[in-house]
């Protein structure tokens, strides 16, 4: 069992970790294939449709919608973006996560692990102090201050339960476990070929006329000539580039294949360190690219990855212990699934 995305917000904001869910996170780069996430309107949260019940506590469609958003999935389009079988499996996993979270919270309350309001407020104050875009993050996830405070209290309760009752039951990870996992999963520990590139971007748009594009390209040809005549590329980027990376002299840092739009990727990986590309056209506009460095792909050795493997195995051991700990509690609990098999946050919102 893995806890879900609501937890990821808590983990991200305040280091309140009660589970072992983790995702590789890559900061968005200019010219990447995926657009930046948009702020989601939380109209579906106004529709309080009960989807499950754990003892006397109801879990609502708004909880499921929030879980989906925290996983990077728009709840309004989730069912349209994957096949029906995959969507139902994904949705049901999130519901199971919500059920297990409620069971943990109830057990923590019984034991006396629920924090006082002053402790919750102190934790939230730390979050606010360390998170400049705190309010924006809450809005993006459809959370009010009051709802976030409730979540913090619940997860502080579950964290204490995990640390004091479940963690001691987890099987310790040995060096032999780490070596065995590495040998069985070497393909996971391959460093892909990567390049470090800087670029200069002059933007065009779908609405740009051919004449406008020709003028922009002519300006880029002049900039390319300056670069090839020995002008400092970083200074040219700061002066001309319309990409946010201009402030860093156009530096995009290292990236692997699949991170950038195809024409940009093809051009960057075809260069040798120190070379400047011809003009590259993408959906974003015209680019010129300076390749700074190239790292070939290679197999990472055990010493390089043993810490990350230990974390993976420790996480699994904790999840296994949690599964076992929850079994008798789930058997005694009253758990009801209330939603229809094809229900989504989108379909329930439309019915209202």
Coordinates of N, CA and C in Angstrom, one line a residue, residues 105-222:
X105 N -5.6 7.2 11.1 CA -5.9 8.4 11.9 C -6.8 8.0 13.1
X106 N -7.8 7.2 12.9 CA -8.7 6.7 14.0 C -7.9 6.0 15.1
X107 N -7.0 5.1 14.6 CA -6.2 4.4 15.6 C -5.2 5.3 16.4
X108 N -4.7 6.3 15.7 CA -3.8 7.2 16.3 C -4.6 8.0 17.4
X109 N -5.8 8.4 17.0 CA -6.6 9.2 18.0 C -6.9 8.3 19.2
X110 N -7.2 7.0 19.0 CA -7.5 6.2 20.2 C -6.3 6.1 21.1
X111 N -5.1 6.0 20.5 CA -3.9 5.8 21.3 C -3.5 7.2 22.0
X112 N -4.0 8.3 21.5 CA -3.7 9.6 22.1 C -2.6 10.3 21.4
X113 N -2.4 10.0 20.1 CA -1.3 10.6 19.3 C -1.8 11.9 18.6
X114 N -3.0 12.3 18.7 CA -3.5 13.5 18.0 C -2.9 14.7 18.6
X115 N -2.3 15.6 17.8 CA -1.6 16.8 18.4 C -2.6 17.8 18.9
X116 N -2.2 18.7 19.8 CA -3.0 19.8 20.2 C -3.0 20.9 19.1
X117 N -4.0 21.7 19.2 CA -4.1 22.8 18.2 C -2.9 23.6 18.1
X118 N -2.3 23.9 19.3 CA -1.1 24.7 19.3 C 0.1 24.1 18.5
X119 N 0.2 22.8 18.6 CA 1.3 22.0 17.9 C 1.0 22.1 16.4
X120 N -0.3 22.0 16.0 CA -0.6 22.1 14.5 C -0.3 23.5 14.0
X121 N -0.7 24.5 14.8 CA -0.5 25.9 14.4 C 1.0 26.1 14.2
X122 N 1.8 25.6 15.1 CA 3.3 25.8 15.1 C 3.8 25.1 13.8
X123 N 3.3 24.0 13.5 CA 3.8 23.3 12.3 C 3.4 24.1 11.0
X124 N 2.2 24.6 11.0 CA 1.8 25.4 9.8 C 2.6 26.7 9.7
X125 N 2.9 27.2 10.9 CA 3.7 28.5 10.9 C 5.1 28.2 10.2
X126 N 5.7 27.0 10.5 CA 7.0 26.6 9.9 C 6.8 26.5 8.4
X127 N 5.7 25.9 8.0 CA 5.5 25.7 6.6 C 5.4 27.1 5.9
X128 N 4.6 28.0 6.5 CA 4.5 29.3 5.9 C 5.8 30.0 5.8
X129 N 6.6 29.9 6.8 CA 7.9 30.6 6.9 C 8.9 30.1 5.8
X130 N 8.8 28.8 5.5 CA 9.7 28.2 4.5 C 9.2 28.0 3.1
X131 N 7.9 28.5 2.9 CA 7.3 28.2 1.6 C 6.8 29.6 1.0
X132 N 7.6 30.3 0.2 CA 7.1 31.6 -0.3 C 5.8 31.5 -1.0
X133 N 5.5 30.5 -1.8 CA 4.3 30.4 -2.6 C 3.3 29.5 -1.9
X134 N 3.3 29.5 -0.6 CA 2.4 28.7 0.3 C 0.9 28.9 -0.2
X135 N 0.4 30.1 -0.2 CA -1.0 30.3 -0.6 C -1.4 29.8 -2.0
X136 N -0.4 30.0 -2.9 CA -0.7 29.6 -4.3 C -0.8 28.1 -4.3
X137 N 0.1 27.4 -3.6 CA 0.1 25.9 -3.6 C -1.3 25.4 -3.0
X138 N -1.7 26.0 -1.9 CA -3.0 25.6 -1.4 C -4.1 25.8 -2.4
X139 N -4.1 27.0 -3.1 CA -5.2 27.2 -4.0 C -5.1 26.2 -5.2
X140 N -3.9 25.9 -5.6 CA -3.8 24.9 -6.7 C -4.4 23.6 -6.3
X141 N -4.3 23.2 -5.1 CA -4.8 21.9 -4.6 C -6.2 22.0 -4.1
X142 N -6.8 23.1 -4.2 CA -8.2 23.3 -3.8 C -8.4 23.3 -2.3
X143 N -7.3 23.7 -1.6 CA -7.3 23.7 -0.1 C -7.5 25.1 0.5
X144 N -8.3 25.2 1.5 CA -8.3 26.5 2.3 C -7.4 26.3 3.5
X145 N -7.2 27.4 4.2 CA -6.3 27.3 5.4 C -6.9 26.3 6.4
X146 N -8.2 26.3 6.5 CA -8.9 25.4 7.5 C -8.8 24.0 7.1
X147 N -8.9 23.7 5.8 CA -8.8 22.3 5.3 C -7.4 21.8 5.5
X148 N -6.4 22.7 5.2 CA -5.0 22.3 5.3 C -4.7 22.0 6.8
X149 N -5.2 22.8 7.7 CA -5.0 22.6 9.1 C -5.5 21.2 9.6
X150 N -6.7 20.8 9.0 CA -7.2 19.5 9.3 C -6.3 18.4 8.8
X151 N -5.8 18.6 7.6 CA -4.9 17.6 7.0 C -3.6 17.5 7.8
X152 N -3.1 18.7 8.2 CA -1.8 18.6 9.0 C -2.1 17.9 10.3
X153 N -3.2 18.1 11.0 CA -3.5 17.4 12.3 C -3.6 15.9 12.0
X154 N -4.2 15.6 10.9 CA -4.4 14.1 10.6 C -3.0 13.5 10.4
X155 N -2.2 14.1 9.6 CA -1.0 13.5 9.2 C 0.1 13.6 10.3
X156 N 0.0 14.5 11.2 CA 0.9 14.5 12.4 C 0.5 13.3 13.3
X157 N -0.8 13.1 13.4 CA -1.3 11.9 14.1 C -0.7 10.6 13.5
X158 N -0.9 10.5 12.2 CA -0.4 9.3 11.5 C 1.1 9.1 11.5
X159 N 1.8 10.3 11.5 CA 3.3 10.2 11.5 C 3.7 9.6 12.9
X160 N 3.1 10.1 13.9 CA 3.5 9.6 15.3 C 3.1 8.1 15.4
X161 N 2.0 7.7 14.9 CA 1.6 6.3 14.9 C 2.6 5.5 14.1
X162 N 3.0 6.0 12.9 CA 4.0 5.3 12.1 C 5.3 5.1 12.9
X163 N 5.8 6.2 13.4 CA 7.1 6.2 14.0 C 7.2 5.3 15.3
X164 N 6.1 5.4 16.1 CA 6.1 4.7 17.3 C 5.6 3.3 17.3
X165 N 4.6 3.0 16.4 CA 4.0 1.7 16.4 C 4.4 0.8 15.2
X166 N 4.6 1.4 14.0 CA 4.8 0.6 12.8 C 6.2 0.5 12.4
X167 N 7.0 1.6 12.5 CA 8.4 1.5 12.2 C 9.2 0.4 12.9
X168 N 9.0 0.2 14.2 CA 9.7 -0.9 14.9 C 9.4 -2.3 14.4
X169 N 8.3 -2.4 13.6 CA 7.9 -3.7 13.1 C 8.5 -4.0 11.7
X170 N 9.1 -3.0 11.1 CA 9.7 -3.1 9.8 C 11.0 -3.9 9.8
X171 N 11.2 -4.8 8.8 CA 12.4 -5.6 8.8 C 13.6 -4.7 8.4
X172 N 14.7 -4.8 9.2 CA 15.9 -4.1 8.9 C 16.5 -4.5 7.5
X173 N 17.1 -3.5 6.8 CA 17.7 -3.7 5.5 C 19.2 -4.0 5.7
X174 N 19.6 -5.2 5.2 CA 21.0 -5.5 5.3 C 21.8 -5.2 4.0
X175 N 23.1 -5.3 4.1 CA 24.0 -5.1 3.0 C 23.7 -6.1 1.9
X176 N 23.5 -7.4 2.4 CA 23.1 -8.4 1.4 C 21.8 -8.1 0.7
X177 N 20.9 -7.6 1.4 CA 19.6 -7.2 0.7 C 19.9 -6.2 -0.4
X178 N 20.7 -5.2 -0.1 CA 21.0 -4.1 -1.0 C 21.7 -4.7 -2.3
X179 N 22.7 -5.6 -2.0 CA 23.5 -6.1 -3.1 C 22.5 -7.0 -4.0
X180 N 21.7 -7.8 -3.4 CA 20.8 -8.7 -4.2 C 19.8 -7.8 -5.0
X181 N 19.3 -6.8 -4.4 CA 18.4 -5.9 -5.2 C 19.1 -5.3 -6.4
X182 N 20.3 -4.8 -6.1 CA 21.1 -4.2 -7.2 C 21.3 -5.2 -8.4
X183 N 21.7 -6.4 -8.1 CA 22.0 -7.4 -9.1 C 20.7 -7.7 -9.9
X184 N 19.6 -7.7 -9.2 CA 18.3 -8.1 -9.9 C 17.7 -6.9 -10.6
X185 N 18.2 -5.7 -10.4 CA 17.6 -4.5 -11.0 C 18.6 -3.5 -11.6
X186 N 19.6 -4.1 -12.1 CA 20.7 -3.2 -12.7 C 20.2 -2.3 -13.7
X187 N 19.1 -2.7 -14.5 CA 18.6 -1.8 -15.6 C 18.0 -0.6 -15.0
X188 N 17.7 -0.5 -13.8 CA 17.2 0.7 -13.1 C 18.3 1.7 -12.8
X189 N 19.5 1.2 -12.8 CA 20.6 2.1 -12.4 C 21.6 2.3 -13.5
X190 N 21.0 2.8 -14.6 CA 21.8 3.2 -15.8 C 21.7 4.7 -15.9
X191 N 22.8 5.3 -16.0 CA 22.8 6.8 -16.2 C 22.7 7.0 -17.7
X192 N 21.6 7.7 -18.1 CA 21.4 8.0 -19.5 C 22.3 9.0 -20.0
X193 N 22.6 8.9 -21.3 CA 23.3 10.0 -22.0 C 22.7 11.3 -21.7
X194 N 23.5 12.3 -21.3 CA 22.9 13.7 -21.0 C 23.8 14.7 -21.6
X195 N 23.3 15.9 -21.8 CA 24.0 17.0 -22.3 C 23.7 18.2 -21.5
X196 N 24.6 19.1 -21.4 CA 24.4 20.4 -20.8 C 24.5 21.5 -21.9
X197 N 23.4 22.2 -22.1 CA 23.3 23.2 -23.2 C 22.8 24.5 -22.7
X198 N 23.2 25.5 -23.4 CA 22.6 26.9 -23.2 C 21.9 27.2 -24.6
X199 N 20.9 28.1 -24.5 CA 20.3 28.5 -25.7 C 19.8 29.9 -25.6
X200 N 19.5 30.4 -26.8 CA 18.9 31.7 -27.0 C 17.6 31.5 -27.7
X201 N 16.5 32.0 -27.2 CA 15.2 31.8 -27.8 C 14.6 33.2 -28.2
X202 N 14.1 33.2 -29.4 CA 13.3 34.3 -29.9 C 11.9 33.7 -30.2
X203 N 10.9 34.2 -29.5 CA 9.6 33.5 -29.5 C 8.8 33.8 -30.8
X204 N 8.1 32.8 -31.2 CA 7.0 33.0 -32.2 C 5.8 32.3 -31.6
X205 N 4.6 32.5 -32.2 CA 3.4 31.8 -31.7 C 2.6 31.3 -32.9
X206 N 1.6 30.5 -32.6 CA 0.7 30.0 -33.6 C 0.1 31.1 -34.4
X207 N 0.0 32.3 -33.8 CA -0.7 33.4 -34.5 C 0.3 34.3 -35.3
X208 N 1.6 34.0 -35.2 CA 2.6 34.8 -35.9 C 2.4 34.6 -37.4
X209 N 2.4 35.7 -38.1 CA 2.3 35.6 -39.6 C 3.7 35.2 -40.2
X210 N 3.7 34.8 -41.4 CA 4.9 34.4 -42.1 C 5.9 35.6 -42.1
X211 N 5.4 36.8 -42.3 CA 6.3 38.0 -42.3 C 6.9 38.2 -41.0
X212 N 6.1 38.1 -39.9 CA 6.6 38.2 -38.6 C 7.7 37.2 -38.3
X213 N 7.4 36.0 -38.7 CA 8.4 34.9 -38.4 C 9.7 35.1 -39.2
X214 N 9.6 35.6 -40.4 CA 10.7 35.9 -41.2 C 11.6 37.0 -40.5
X215 N 10.9 38.0 -40.0 CA 11.7 39.1 -39.3 C 12.4 38.6 -38.1
X216 N 11.7 37.7 -37.3 CA 12.3 37.1 -36.1 C 13.5 36.3 -36.5
X217 N 13.3 35.5 -37.5 CA 14.4 34.6 -37.9 C 15.6 35.4 -38.4
X218 N 15.3 36.5 -39.1 CA 16.4 37.4 -39.6 C 17.2 38.0 -38.4
X219 N 16.5 38.3 -37.3 CA 17.1 38.8 -36.1 C 18.0 37.7 -35.5
X220 N 17.4 36.5 -35.5 CA 18.2 35.4 -34.9 C 19.5 35.1 -35.7
X221 N 19.4 35.2 -37.0 CA 20.6 35.0 -37.9 C 21.7 36.0 -37.5
X222 N 21.3 37.2 -37.2 CA 22.3 38.2 -36.7 C 22.9 37.9 -35.4

